[in-house]
Tab-separated table of C-alpha atoms in Angstrom:
chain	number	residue	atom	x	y	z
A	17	UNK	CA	0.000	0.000	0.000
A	18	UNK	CA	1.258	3.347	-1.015
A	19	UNK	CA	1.437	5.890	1.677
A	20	UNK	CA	1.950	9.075	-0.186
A	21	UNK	CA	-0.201	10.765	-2.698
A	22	UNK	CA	2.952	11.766	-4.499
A	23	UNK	CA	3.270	8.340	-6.153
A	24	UNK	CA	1.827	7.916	-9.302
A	25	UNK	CA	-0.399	4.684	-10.487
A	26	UNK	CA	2.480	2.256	-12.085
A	27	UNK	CA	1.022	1.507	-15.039
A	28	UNK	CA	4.120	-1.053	-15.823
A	29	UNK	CA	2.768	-3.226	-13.346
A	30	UNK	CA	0.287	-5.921	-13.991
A	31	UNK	CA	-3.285	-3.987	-14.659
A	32	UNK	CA	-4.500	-3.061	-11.553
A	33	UNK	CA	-8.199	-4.051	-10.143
A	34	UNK	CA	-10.231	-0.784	-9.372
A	35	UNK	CA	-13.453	-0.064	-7.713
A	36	UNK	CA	-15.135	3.195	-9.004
A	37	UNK	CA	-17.888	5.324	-6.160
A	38	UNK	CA	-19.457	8.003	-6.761
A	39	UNK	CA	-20.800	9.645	-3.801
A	40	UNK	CA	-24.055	11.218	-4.420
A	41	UNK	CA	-24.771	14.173	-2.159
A	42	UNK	CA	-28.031	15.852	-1.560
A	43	UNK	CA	-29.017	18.720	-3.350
A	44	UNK	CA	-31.875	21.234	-3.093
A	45	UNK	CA	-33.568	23.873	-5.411
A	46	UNK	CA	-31.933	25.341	-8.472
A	47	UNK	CA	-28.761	22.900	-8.052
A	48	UNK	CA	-30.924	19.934	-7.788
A	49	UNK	CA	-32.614	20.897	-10.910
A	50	UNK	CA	-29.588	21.255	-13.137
A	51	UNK	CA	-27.881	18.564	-11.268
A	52	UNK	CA	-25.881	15.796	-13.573
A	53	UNK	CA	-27.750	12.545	-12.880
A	54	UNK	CA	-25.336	10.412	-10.421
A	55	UNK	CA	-25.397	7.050	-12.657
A	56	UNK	CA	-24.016	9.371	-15.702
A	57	UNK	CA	-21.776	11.004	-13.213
A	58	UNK	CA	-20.095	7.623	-12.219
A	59	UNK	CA	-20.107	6.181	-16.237
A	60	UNK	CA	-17.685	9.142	-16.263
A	61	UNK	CA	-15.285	8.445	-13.541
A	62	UNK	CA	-15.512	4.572	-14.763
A	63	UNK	CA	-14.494	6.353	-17.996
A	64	UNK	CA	-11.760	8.405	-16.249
A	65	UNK	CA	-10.411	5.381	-14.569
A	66	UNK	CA	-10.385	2.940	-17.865
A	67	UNK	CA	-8.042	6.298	-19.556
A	68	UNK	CA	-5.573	5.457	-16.965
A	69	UNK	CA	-5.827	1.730	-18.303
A	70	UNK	CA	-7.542	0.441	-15.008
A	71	UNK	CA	-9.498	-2.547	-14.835
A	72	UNK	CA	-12.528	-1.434	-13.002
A	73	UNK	CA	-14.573	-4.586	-11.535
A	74	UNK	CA	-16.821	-2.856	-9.344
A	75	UNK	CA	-18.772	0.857	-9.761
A	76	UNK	CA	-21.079	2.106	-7.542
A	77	UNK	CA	-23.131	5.276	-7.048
A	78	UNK	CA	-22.535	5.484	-2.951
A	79	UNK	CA	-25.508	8.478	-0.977
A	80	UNK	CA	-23.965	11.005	1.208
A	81	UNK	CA	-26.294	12.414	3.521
A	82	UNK	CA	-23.816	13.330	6.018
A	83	UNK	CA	-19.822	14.199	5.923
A	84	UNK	CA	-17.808	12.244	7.873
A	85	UNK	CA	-14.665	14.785	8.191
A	86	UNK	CA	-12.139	11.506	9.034
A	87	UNK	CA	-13.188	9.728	5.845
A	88	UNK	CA	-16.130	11.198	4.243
A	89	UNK	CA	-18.698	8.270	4.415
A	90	UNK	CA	-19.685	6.618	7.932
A	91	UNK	CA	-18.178	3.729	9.244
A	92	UNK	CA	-21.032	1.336	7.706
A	93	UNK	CA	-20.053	2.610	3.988
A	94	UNK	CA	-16.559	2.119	4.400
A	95	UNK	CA	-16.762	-1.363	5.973
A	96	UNK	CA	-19.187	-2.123	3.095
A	97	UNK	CA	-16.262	-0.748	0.869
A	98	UNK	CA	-13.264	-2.777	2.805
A	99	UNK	CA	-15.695	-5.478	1.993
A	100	UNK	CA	-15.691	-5.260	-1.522
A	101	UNK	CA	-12.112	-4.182	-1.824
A	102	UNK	CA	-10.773	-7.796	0.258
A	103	UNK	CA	-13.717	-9.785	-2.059
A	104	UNK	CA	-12.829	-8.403	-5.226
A	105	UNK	CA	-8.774	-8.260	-4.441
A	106	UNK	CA	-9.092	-4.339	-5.680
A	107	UNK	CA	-5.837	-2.424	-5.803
A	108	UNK	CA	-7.210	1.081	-6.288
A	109	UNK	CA	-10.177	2.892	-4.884
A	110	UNK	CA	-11.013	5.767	-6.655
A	111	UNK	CA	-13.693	8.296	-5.265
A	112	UNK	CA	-15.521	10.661	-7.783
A	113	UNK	CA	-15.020	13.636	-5.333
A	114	UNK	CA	-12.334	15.705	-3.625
A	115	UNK	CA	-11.200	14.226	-0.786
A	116	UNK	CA	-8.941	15.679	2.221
A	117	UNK	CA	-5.524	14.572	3.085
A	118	UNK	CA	-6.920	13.350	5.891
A	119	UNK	CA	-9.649	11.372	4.319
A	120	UNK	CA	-7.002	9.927	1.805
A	121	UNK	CA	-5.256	8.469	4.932
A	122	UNK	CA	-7.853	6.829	6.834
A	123	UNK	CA	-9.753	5.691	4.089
A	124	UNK	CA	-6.046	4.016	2.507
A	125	UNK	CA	-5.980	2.598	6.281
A	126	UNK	CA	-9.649	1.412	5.934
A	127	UNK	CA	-9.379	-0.141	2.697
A	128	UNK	CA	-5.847	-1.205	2.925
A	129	UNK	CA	-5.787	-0.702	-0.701
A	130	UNK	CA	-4.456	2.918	-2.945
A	131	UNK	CA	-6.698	5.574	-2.656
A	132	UNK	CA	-7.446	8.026	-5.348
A	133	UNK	CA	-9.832	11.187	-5.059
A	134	UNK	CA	-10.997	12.830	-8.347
A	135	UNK	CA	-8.122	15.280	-8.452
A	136	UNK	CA	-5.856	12.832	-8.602
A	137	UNK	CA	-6.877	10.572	-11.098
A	138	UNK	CA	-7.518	13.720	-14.074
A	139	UNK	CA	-3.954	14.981	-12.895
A	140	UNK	CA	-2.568	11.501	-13.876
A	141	UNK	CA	-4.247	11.738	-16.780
A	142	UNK	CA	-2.808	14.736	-17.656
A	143	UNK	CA	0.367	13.814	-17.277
A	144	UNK	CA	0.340	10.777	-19.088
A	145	UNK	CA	-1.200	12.516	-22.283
A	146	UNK	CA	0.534	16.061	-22.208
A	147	UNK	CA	2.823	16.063	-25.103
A	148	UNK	CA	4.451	19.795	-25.422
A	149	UNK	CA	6.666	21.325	-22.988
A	150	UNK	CA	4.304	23.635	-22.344
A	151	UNK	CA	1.813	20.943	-21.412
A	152	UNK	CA	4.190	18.760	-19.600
A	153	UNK	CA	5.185	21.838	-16.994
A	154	UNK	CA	1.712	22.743	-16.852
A	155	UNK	CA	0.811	19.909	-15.333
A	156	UNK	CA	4.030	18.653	-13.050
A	157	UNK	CA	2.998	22.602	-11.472
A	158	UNK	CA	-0.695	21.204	-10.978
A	159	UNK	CA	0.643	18.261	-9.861
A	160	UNK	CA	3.007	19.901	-6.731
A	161	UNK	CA	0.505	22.194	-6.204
A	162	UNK	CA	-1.733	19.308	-5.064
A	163	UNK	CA	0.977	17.459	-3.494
A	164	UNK	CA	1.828	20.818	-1.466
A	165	UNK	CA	-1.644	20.244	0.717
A	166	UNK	CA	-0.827	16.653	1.026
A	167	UNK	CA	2.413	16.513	2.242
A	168	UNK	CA	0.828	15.407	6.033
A	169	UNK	CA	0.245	12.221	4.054
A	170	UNK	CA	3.955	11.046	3.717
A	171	UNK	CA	5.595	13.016	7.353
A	172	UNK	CA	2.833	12.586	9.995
A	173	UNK	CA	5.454	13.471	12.627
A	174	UNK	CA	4.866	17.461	12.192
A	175	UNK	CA	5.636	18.060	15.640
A	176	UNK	CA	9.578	16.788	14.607
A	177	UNK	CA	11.492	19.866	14.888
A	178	UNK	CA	15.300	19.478	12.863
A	179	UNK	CA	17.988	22.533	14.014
A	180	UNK	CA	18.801	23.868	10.469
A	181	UNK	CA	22.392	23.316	9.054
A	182	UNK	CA	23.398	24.489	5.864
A	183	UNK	CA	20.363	24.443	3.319
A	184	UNK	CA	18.568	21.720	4.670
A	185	UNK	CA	16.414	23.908	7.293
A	186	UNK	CA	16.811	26.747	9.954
A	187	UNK	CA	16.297	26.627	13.508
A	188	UNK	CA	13.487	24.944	14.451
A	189	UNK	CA	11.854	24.105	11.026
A	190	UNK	CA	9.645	21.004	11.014
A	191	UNK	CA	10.253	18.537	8.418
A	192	UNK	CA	6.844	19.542	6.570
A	193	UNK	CA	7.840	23.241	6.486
A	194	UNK	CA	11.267	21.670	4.760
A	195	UNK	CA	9.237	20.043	2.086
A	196	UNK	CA	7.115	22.340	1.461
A	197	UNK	CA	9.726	25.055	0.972
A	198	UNK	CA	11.116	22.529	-1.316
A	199	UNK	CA	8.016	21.989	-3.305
A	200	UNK	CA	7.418	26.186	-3.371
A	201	UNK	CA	11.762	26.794	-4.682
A	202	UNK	CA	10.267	23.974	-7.867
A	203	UNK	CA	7.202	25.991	-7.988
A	204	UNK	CA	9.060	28.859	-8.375
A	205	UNK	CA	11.259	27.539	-11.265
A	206	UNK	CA	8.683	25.837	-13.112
A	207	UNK	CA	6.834	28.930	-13.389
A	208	UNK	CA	9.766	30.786	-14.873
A	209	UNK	CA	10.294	28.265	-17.518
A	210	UNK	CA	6.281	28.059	-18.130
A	211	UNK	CA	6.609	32.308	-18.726
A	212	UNK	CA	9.261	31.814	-21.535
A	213	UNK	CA	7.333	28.937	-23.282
A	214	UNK	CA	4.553	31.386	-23.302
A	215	UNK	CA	6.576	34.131	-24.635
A	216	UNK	CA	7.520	32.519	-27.377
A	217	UNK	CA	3.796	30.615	-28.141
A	218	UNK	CA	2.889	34.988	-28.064
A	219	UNK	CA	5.920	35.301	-30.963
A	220	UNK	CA	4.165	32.393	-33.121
A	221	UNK	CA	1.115	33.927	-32.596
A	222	UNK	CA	1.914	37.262	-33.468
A	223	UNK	CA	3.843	35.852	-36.755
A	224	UNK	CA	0.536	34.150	-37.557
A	225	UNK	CA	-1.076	37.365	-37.629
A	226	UNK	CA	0.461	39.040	-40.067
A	227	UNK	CA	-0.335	36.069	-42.702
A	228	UNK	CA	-4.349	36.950	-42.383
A	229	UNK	CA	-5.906	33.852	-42.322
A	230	UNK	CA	-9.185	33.915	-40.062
A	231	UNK	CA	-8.811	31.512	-36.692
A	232	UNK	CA	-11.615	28.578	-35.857
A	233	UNK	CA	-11.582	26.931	-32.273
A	234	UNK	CA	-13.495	24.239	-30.945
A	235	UNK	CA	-14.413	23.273	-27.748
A	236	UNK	CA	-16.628	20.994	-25.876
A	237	UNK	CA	-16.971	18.800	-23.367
A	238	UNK	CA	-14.349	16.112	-23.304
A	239	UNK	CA	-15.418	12.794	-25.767
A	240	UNK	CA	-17.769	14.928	-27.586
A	241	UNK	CA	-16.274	14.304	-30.455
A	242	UNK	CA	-13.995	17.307	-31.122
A	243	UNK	CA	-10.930	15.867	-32.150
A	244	UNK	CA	-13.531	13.377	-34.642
A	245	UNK	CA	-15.104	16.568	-35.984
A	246	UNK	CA	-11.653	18.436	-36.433
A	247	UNK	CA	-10.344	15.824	-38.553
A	248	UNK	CA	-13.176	15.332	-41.188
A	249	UNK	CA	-12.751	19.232	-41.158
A	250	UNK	CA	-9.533	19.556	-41.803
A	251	UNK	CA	-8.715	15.734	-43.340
A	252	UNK	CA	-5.392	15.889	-40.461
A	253	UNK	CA	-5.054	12.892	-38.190
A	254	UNK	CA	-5.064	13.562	-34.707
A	255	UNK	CA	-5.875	11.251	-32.026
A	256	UNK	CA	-9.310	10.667	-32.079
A	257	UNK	CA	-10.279	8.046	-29.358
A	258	UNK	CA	-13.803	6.549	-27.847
A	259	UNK	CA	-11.724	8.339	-24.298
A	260	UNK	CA	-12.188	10.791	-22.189
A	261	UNK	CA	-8.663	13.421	-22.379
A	262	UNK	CA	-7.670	11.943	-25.899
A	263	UNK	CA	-6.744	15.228	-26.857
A	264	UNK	CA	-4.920	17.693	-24.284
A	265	UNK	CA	-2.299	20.091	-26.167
A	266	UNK	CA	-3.773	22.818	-28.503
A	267	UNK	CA	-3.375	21.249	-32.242
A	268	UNK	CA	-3.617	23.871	-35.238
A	269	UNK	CA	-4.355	22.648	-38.475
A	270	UNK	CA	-5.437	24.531	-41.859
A	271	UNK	CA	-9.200	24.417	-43.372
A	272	UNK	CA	-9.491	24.782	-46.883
A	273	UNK	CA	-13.511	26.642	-46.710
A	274	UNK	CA	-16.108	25.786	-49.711
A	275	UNK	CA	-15.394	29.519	-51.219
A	276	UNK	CA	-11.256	28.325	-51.375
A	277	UNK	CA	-9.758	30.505	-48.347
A	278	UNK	CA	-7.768	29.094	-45.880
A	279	UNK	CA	-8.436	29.297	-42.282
A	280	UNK	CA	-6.518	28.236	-39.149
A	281	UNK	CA	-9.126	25.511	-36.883
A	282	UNK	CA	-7.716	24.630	-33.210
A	283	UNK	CA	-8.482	21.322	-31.652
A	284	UNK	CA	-8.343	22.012	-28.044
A	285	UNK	CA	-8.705	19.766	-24.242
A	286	UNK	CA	-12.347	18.464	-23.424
A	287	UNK	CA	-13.802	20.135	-20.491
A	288	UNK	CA	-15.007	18.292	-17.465
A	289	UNK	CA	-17.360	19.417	-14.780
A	290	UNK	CA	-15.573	19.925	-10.753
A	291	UNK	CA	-12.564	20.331	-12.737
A	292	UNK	CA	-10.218	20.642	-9.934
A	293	UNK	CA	-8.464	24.520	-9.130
A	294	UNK	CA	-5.215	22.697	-9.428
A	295	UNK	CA	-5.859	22.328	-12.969
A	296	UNK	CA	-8.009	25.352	-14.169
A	297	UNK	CA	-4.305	26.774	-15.408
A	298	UNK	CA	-3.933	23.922	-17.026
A	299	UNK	CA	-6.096	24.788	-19.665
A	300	UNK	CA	-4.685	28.717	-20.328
A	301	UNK	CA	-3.153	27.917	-23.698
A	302	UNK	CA	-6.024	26.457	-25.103
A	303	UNK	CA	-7.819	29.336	-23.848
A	304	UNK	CA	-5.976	31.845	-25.468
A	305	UNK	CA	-6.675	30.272	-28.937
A	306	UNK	CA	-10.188	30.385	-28.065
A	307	UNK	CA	-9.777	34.105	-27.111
A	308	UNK	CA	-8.016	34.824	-30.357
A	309	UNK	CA	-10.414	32.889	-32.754
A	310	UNK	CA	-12.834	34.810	-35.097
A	311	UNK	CA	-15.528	32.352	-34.603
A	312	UNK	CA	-15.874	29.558	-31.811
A	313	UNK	CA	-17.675	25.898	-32.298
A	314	UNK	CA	-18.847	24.763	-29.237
A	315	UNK	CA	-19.406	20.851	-29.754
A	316	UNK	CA	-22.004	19.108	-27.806
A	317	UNK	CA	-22.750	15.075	-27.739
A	318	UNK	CA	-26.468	15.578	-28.661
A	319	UNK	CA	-26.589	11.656	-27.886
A	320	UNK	CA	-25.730	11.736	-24.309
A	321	UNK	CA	-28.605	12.484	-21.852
A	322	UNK	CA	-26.490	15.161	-20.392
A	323	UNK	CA	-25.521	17.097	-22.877
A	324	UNK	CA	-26.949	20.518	-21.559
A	325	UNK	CA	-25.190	19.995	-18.521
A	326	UNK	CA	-21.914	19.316	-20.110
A	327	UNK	CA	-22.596	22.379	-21.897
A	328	UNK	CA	-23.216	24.670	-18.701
A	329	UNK	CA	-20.239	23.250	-17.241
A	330	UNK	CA	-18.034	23.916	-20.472
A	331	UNK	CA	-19.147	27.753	-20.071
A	332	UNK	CA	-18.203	27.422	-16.187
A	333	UNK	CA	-14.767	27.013	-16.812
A	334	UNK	CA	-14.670	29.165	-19.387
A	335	UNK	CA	-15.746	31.758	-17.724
A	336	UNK	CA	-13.459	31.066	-14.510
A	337	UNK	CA	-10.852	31.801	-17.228
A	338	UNK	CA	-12.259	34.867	-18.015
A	339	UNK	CA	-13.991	33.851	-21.665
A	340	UNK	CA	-17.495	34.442	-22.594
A	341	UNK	CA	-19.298	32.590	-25.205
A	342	UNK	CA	-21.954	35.390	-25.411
A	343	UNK	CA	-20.634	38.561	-25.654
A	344	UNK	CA	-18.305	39.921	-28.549
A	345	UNK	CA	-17.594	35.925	-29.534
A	346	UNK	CA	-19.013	34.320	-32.826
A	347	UNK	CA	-20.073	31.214	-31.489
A	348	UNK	CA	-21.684	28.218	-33.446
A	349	UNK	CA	-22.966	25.134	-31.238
A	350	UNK	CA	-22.475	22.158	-33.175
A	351	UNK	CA	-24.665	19.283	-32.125
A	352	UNK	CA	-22.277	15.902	-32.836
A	353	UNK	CA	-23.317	12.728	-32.696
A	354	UNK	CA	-26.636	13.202	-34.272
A	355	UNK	CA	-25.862	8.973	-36.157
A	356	UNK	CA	-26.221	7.854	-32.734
A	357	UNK	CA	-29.881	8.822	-32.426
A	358	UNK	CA	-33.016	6.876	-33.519
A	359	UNK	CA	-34.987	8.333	-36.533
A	360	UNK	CA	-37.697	9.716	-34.267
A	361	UNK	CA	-35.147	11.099	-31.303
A	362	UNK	CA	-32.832	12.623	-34.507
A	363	UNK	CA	-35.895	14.228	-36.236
A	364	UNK	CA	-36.829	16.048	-33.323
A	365	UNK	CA	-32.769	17.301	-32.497
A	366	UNK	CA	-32.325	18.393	-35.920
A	367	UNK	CA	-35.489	20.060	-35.630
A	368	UNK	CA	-34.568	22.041	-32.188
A	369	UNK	CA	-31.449	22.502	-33.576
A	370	UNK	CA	-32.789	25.159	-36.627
A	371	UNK	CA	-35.160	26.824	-34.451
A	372	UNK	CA	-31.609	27.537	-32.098
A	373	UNK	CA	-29.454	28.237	-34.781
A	374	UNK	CA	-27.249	25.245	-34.368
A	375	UNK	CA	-25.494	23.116	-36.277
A	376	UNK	CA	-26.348	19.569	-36.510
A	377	UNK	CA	-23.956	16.906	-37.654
A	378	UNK	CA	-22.177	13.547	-37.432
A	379	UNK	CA	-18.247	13.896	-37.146
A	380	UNK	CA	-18.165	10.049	-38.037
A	381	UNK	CA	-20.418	9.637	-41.332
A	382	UNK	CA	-19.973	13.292	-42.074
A	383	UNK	CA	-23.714	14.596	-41.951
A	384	UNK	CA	-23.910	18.181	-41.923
A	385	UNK	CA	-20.158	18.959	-42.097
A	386	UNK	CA	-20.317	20.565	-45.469
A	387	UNK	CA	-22.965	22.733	-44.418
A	388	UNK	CA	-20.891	23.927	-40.684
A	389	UNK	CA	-18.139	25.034	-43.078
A	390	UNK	CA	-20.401	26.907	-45.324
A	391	UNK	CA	-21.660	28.602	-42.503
A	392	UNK	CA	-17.967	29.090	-40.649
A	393	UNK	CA	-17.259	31.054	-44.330
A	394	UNK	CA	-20.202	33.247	-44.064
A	395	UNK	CA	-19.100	34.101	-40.654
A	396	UNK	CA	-15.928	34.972	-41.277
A	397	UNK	CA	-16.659	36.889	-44.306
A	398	UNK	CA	-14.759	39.838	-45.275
A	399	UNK	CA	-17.722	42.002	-46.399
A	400	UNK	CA	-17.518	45.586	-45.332
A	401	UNK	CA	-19.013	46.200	-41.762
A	402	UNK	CA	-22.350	47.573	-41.172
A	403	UNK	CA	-23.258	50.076	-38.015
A	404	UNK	CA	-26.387	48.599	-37.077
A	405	UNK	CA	-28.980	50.913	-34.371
A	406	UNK	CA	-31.176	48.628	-32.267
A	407	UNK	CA	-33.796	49.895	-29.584
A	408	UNK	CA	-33.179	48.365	-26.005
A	409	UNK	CA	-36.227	45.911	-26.417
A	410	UNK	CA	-34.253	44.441	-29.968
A	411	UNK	CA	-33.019	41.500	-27.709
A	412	UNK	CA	-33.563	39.173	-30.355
A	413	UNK	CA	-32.206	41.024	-33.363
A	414	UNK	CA	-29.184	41.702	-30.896
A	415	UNK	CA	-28.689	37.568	-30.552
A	416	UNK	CA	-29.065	37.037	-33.956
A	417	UNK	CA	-26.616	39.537	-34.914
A	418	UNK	CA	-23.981	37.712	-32.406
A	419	UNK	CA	-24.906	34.193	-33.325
A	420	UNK	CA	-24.853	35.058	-37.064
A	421	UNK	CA	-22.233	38.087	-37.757
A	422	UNK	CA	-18.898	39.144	-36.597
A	423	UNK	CA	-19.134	42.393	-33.974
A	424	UNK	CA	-16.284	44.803	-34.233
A	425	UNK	CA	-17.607	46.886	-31.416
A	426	UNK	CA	-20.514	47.737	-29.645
A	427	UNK	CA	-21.855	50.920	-27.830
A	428	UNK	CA	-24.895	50.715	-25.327
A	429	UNK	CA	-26.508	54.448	-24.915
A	430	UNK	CA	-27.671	55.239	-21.564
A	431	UNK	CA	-31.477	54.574	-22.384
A	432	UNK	CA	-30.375	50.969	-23.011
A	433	UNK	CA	-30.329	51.542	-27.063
A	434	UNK	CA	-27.180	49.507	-28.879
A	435	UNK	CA	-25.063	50.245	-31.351
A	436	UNK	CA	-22.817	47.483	-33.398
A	437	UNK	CA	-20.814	47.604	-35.910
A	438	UNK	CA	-20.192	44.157	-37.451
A	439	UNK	CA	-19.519	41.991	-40.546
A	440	UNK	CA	-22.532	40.034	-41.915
A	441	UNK	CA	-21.679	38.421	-45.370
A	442	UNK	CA	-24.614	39.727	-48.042
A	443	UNK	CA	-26.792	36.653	-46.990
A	444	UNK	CA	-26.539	37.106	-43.355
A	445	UNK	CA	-27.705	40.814	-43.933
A	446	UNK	CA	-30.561	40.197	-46.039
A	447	UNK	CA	-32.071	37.973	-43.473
A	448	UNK	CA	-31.438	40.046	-40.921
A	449	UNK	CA	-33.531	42.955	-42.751
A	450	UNK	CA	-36.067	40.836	-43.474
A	451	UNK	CA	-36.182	39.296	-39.953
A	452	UNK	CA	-35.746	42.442	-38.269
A	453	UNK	CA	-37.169	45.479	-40.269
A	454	UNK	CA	-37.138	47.782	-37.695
A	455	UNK	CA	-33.168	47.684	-36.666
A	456	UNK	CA	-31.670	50.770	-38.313
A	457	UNK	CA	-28.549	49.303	-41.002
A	458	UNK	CA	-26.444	51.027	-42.510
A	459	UNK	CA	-22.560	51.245	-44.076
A	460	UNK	CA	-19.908	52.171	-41.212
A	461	UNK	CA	-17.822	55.037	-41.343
A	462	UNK	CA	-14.379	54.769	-40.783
């Protein structure tokens, strides 16, 4: 049994038995109304637990009532887990949740087998699939950030004082204050080295700039079927797995577009709901190719039950990164998966799909796909820009404009009227007039 969260899953050794729980806590009003449903919740940490190549024998969706601040469920639960652990000869118990240090311990004392919380087991991930630098020190920082709360898990003797000589401690420092000044000096370097990889991803972008080729980004909730949809877009081959985290480094790639201009598309990380704080920076360089891109394709799994929960939490992290997908952002929601529906289920998507001016398609068979670029072309069309008035009650026409044009800038007058100014390729403008005859259109001044 491993008695420090610093040591990885060896995935050398023989494949190791894991039991999956979700613990199911009780929720009330609003949040129990938007609430992911538990069993989907624990398909995913099954599916988080098979990426790391684990062979999970038992899953289990566990009610939590009540904390237990020593090891989260009662003592009943975690006998009843012991239980299966000794049965089943498990080697790794991983809980869909974010457990304390403390809880770690006793419940690796309870179980006698590996524990590992939710944190741990995407940070794993993420280390096994990061493939730039940038990635790679991205997520060892994640990864001693976590271990920095953690460190009473390997030196429980914190009332051990050591008299300092030479650089391994001063006067009276406790062996935990040694490590973790330790841990803080790597910190400290890794974040130097992460600022110069950045500096010179800025250079590349700012040489990509000057060749003016519009920028496409996707992102979605991870297994959605991004990295599927991004290669029947741009005919490249990159990973494309049935696996949650198949894709984690930024990948750019050029799209040839129906009307023969190039554009740059972005593949970028899946999103995941409680994504742990450790890891939030994690996802900063695929952010800033979001931030940069002219238009955005957010790609749902219409197929999976939970899709509009997947989709709130993609726009949670987003905006705990500081990105918007509604304001000043040409966004395009791409509803994949649409082969995996029956006829009747499919009819109705598609048809909720016009009415909310998304895009439906099949990354695999390539349904739809001809008709997302034609509609990424019109977005990014180089027609001169329009100033267009609205009144403040033009809500709609103000949506349509977003979902449907490019906005260059926008003023809001104190009396809550708007002003845009924005590119809508000839077709996007004559609907718009049509749609919306009394919005005020007309050319922009320079």
């Amino acid at each position: 049994m491993s008695k420090s969260s610093s040591k990885s899953i060896d995935h050398a050794a023989p494949i190791l038995k894991a039991l999956v729980i979700h613990p199911a806590r009780p929720l009330r009003g609003q949040a129990a109304l938007e609430a992911r449903d538990p069993n989907a919740r624990l398909e995913e940490a099954v599916g988080l637990a098979v990426a790391l190549d684990l062979n999970v024998v038992e899953a289990l969706v566990a009610p939590l009532r009540v904390v237990t601040p020593a090891t989260l469920f009662g003592k009943g639960k975690v006998e009843e887990f012991a239980a299966i652990c000794e049965v089943e000869h498990i080697d790794v118990a991983v809980f869909d949740d974010q457990l304390t240090p403390i809880q770690q311990r006793n419940l690796e004392k309870a179980l006698k087998v590996k524990v590992v919380d939710r944190t741990g087991l995407i940070l794993e991930i993420f280390a096994r699939r990061a493939r730039t630098r940038e990635g790679r020190l991205q997520v060892e920082l994640a990864r001693l950030d976590y271990e920095r709360s953690r460190l009473v898990r390997t030196w429980t003797h914190l009332e051990r004082q050591r008299g300092g000589t030479g650089s391994t401690g001063g006067p009276g420092e406790t062996q935990i204050e040694i490590d973790r000044r330790l841990i803080a000096g790597t910190i400290l370097k890794l974040k130097k080295e992460l600022e110069e990889v950045r500096r010179t991803r800025t250079l590349h972008r700012s040489a990509r700039k000057k060749v003016p080729y519009p920028t496409v980004a996707l992102v979605g909730y991870t297994n959605a079927g991004k990295s599927t949809l991004f290669n029947r877009l741009t005919e490249a081959e990159v990973l494309a797995k049935d696996m949650l985290f198949a894709t984690l480094d930024p990948t750019l790639r050029t799209v040839k577009l129906p009307d023969g201009r190039p554009a740059i598309m972005s593949d970028t990380v899946g999103f995941i709901s409680d994504l742990p704080h450790e890891l939030v920076e994690a996802f900063r360089a695929t952010l800033e190719e979001v931030q940069e891109a002219d238009v955005v394709l957010h790609v749902r799994d219409v197929a999976n039950p939970d899709s509009e929960a997947q989709a709130r939490d993609v726009e949670t992290v987003l905006a705990e990164l500081g990105v918007t997908l509604d304001e000043g952002k040409t966004v395009v929601e791409v509803w994949n998966k649409v082969d995996l529906l029956s006829e009747d289920d499919r009819e109705i998507v598609e048809g909720q799909a016009r009415r909310n001016d998304a895009s439906a398609v099949s990354a695999v068979t390539g349904e739809g796909c001809e008709a997302l670029l034609r509609r990424i072309a019109g977005l990014i069309d180089d027609s001169p820009p329009v100033e267009v008035s609205l009144a403040a009650q033009d809500g709609q026409a103000l949506a349509w404009i977003y979902r449907n044009g490019r906005v260059l800038s926008r003023y809001d007058g104190p009396g809550g009227e708007v002003t845009l100014v924005a590119r809508l390729d000839a077709q996007a403008l004559g609907r718009f007039e049509r749609q919306f005859p009394g919005a005020q259109v007309s050319a922009a001044v320079d």
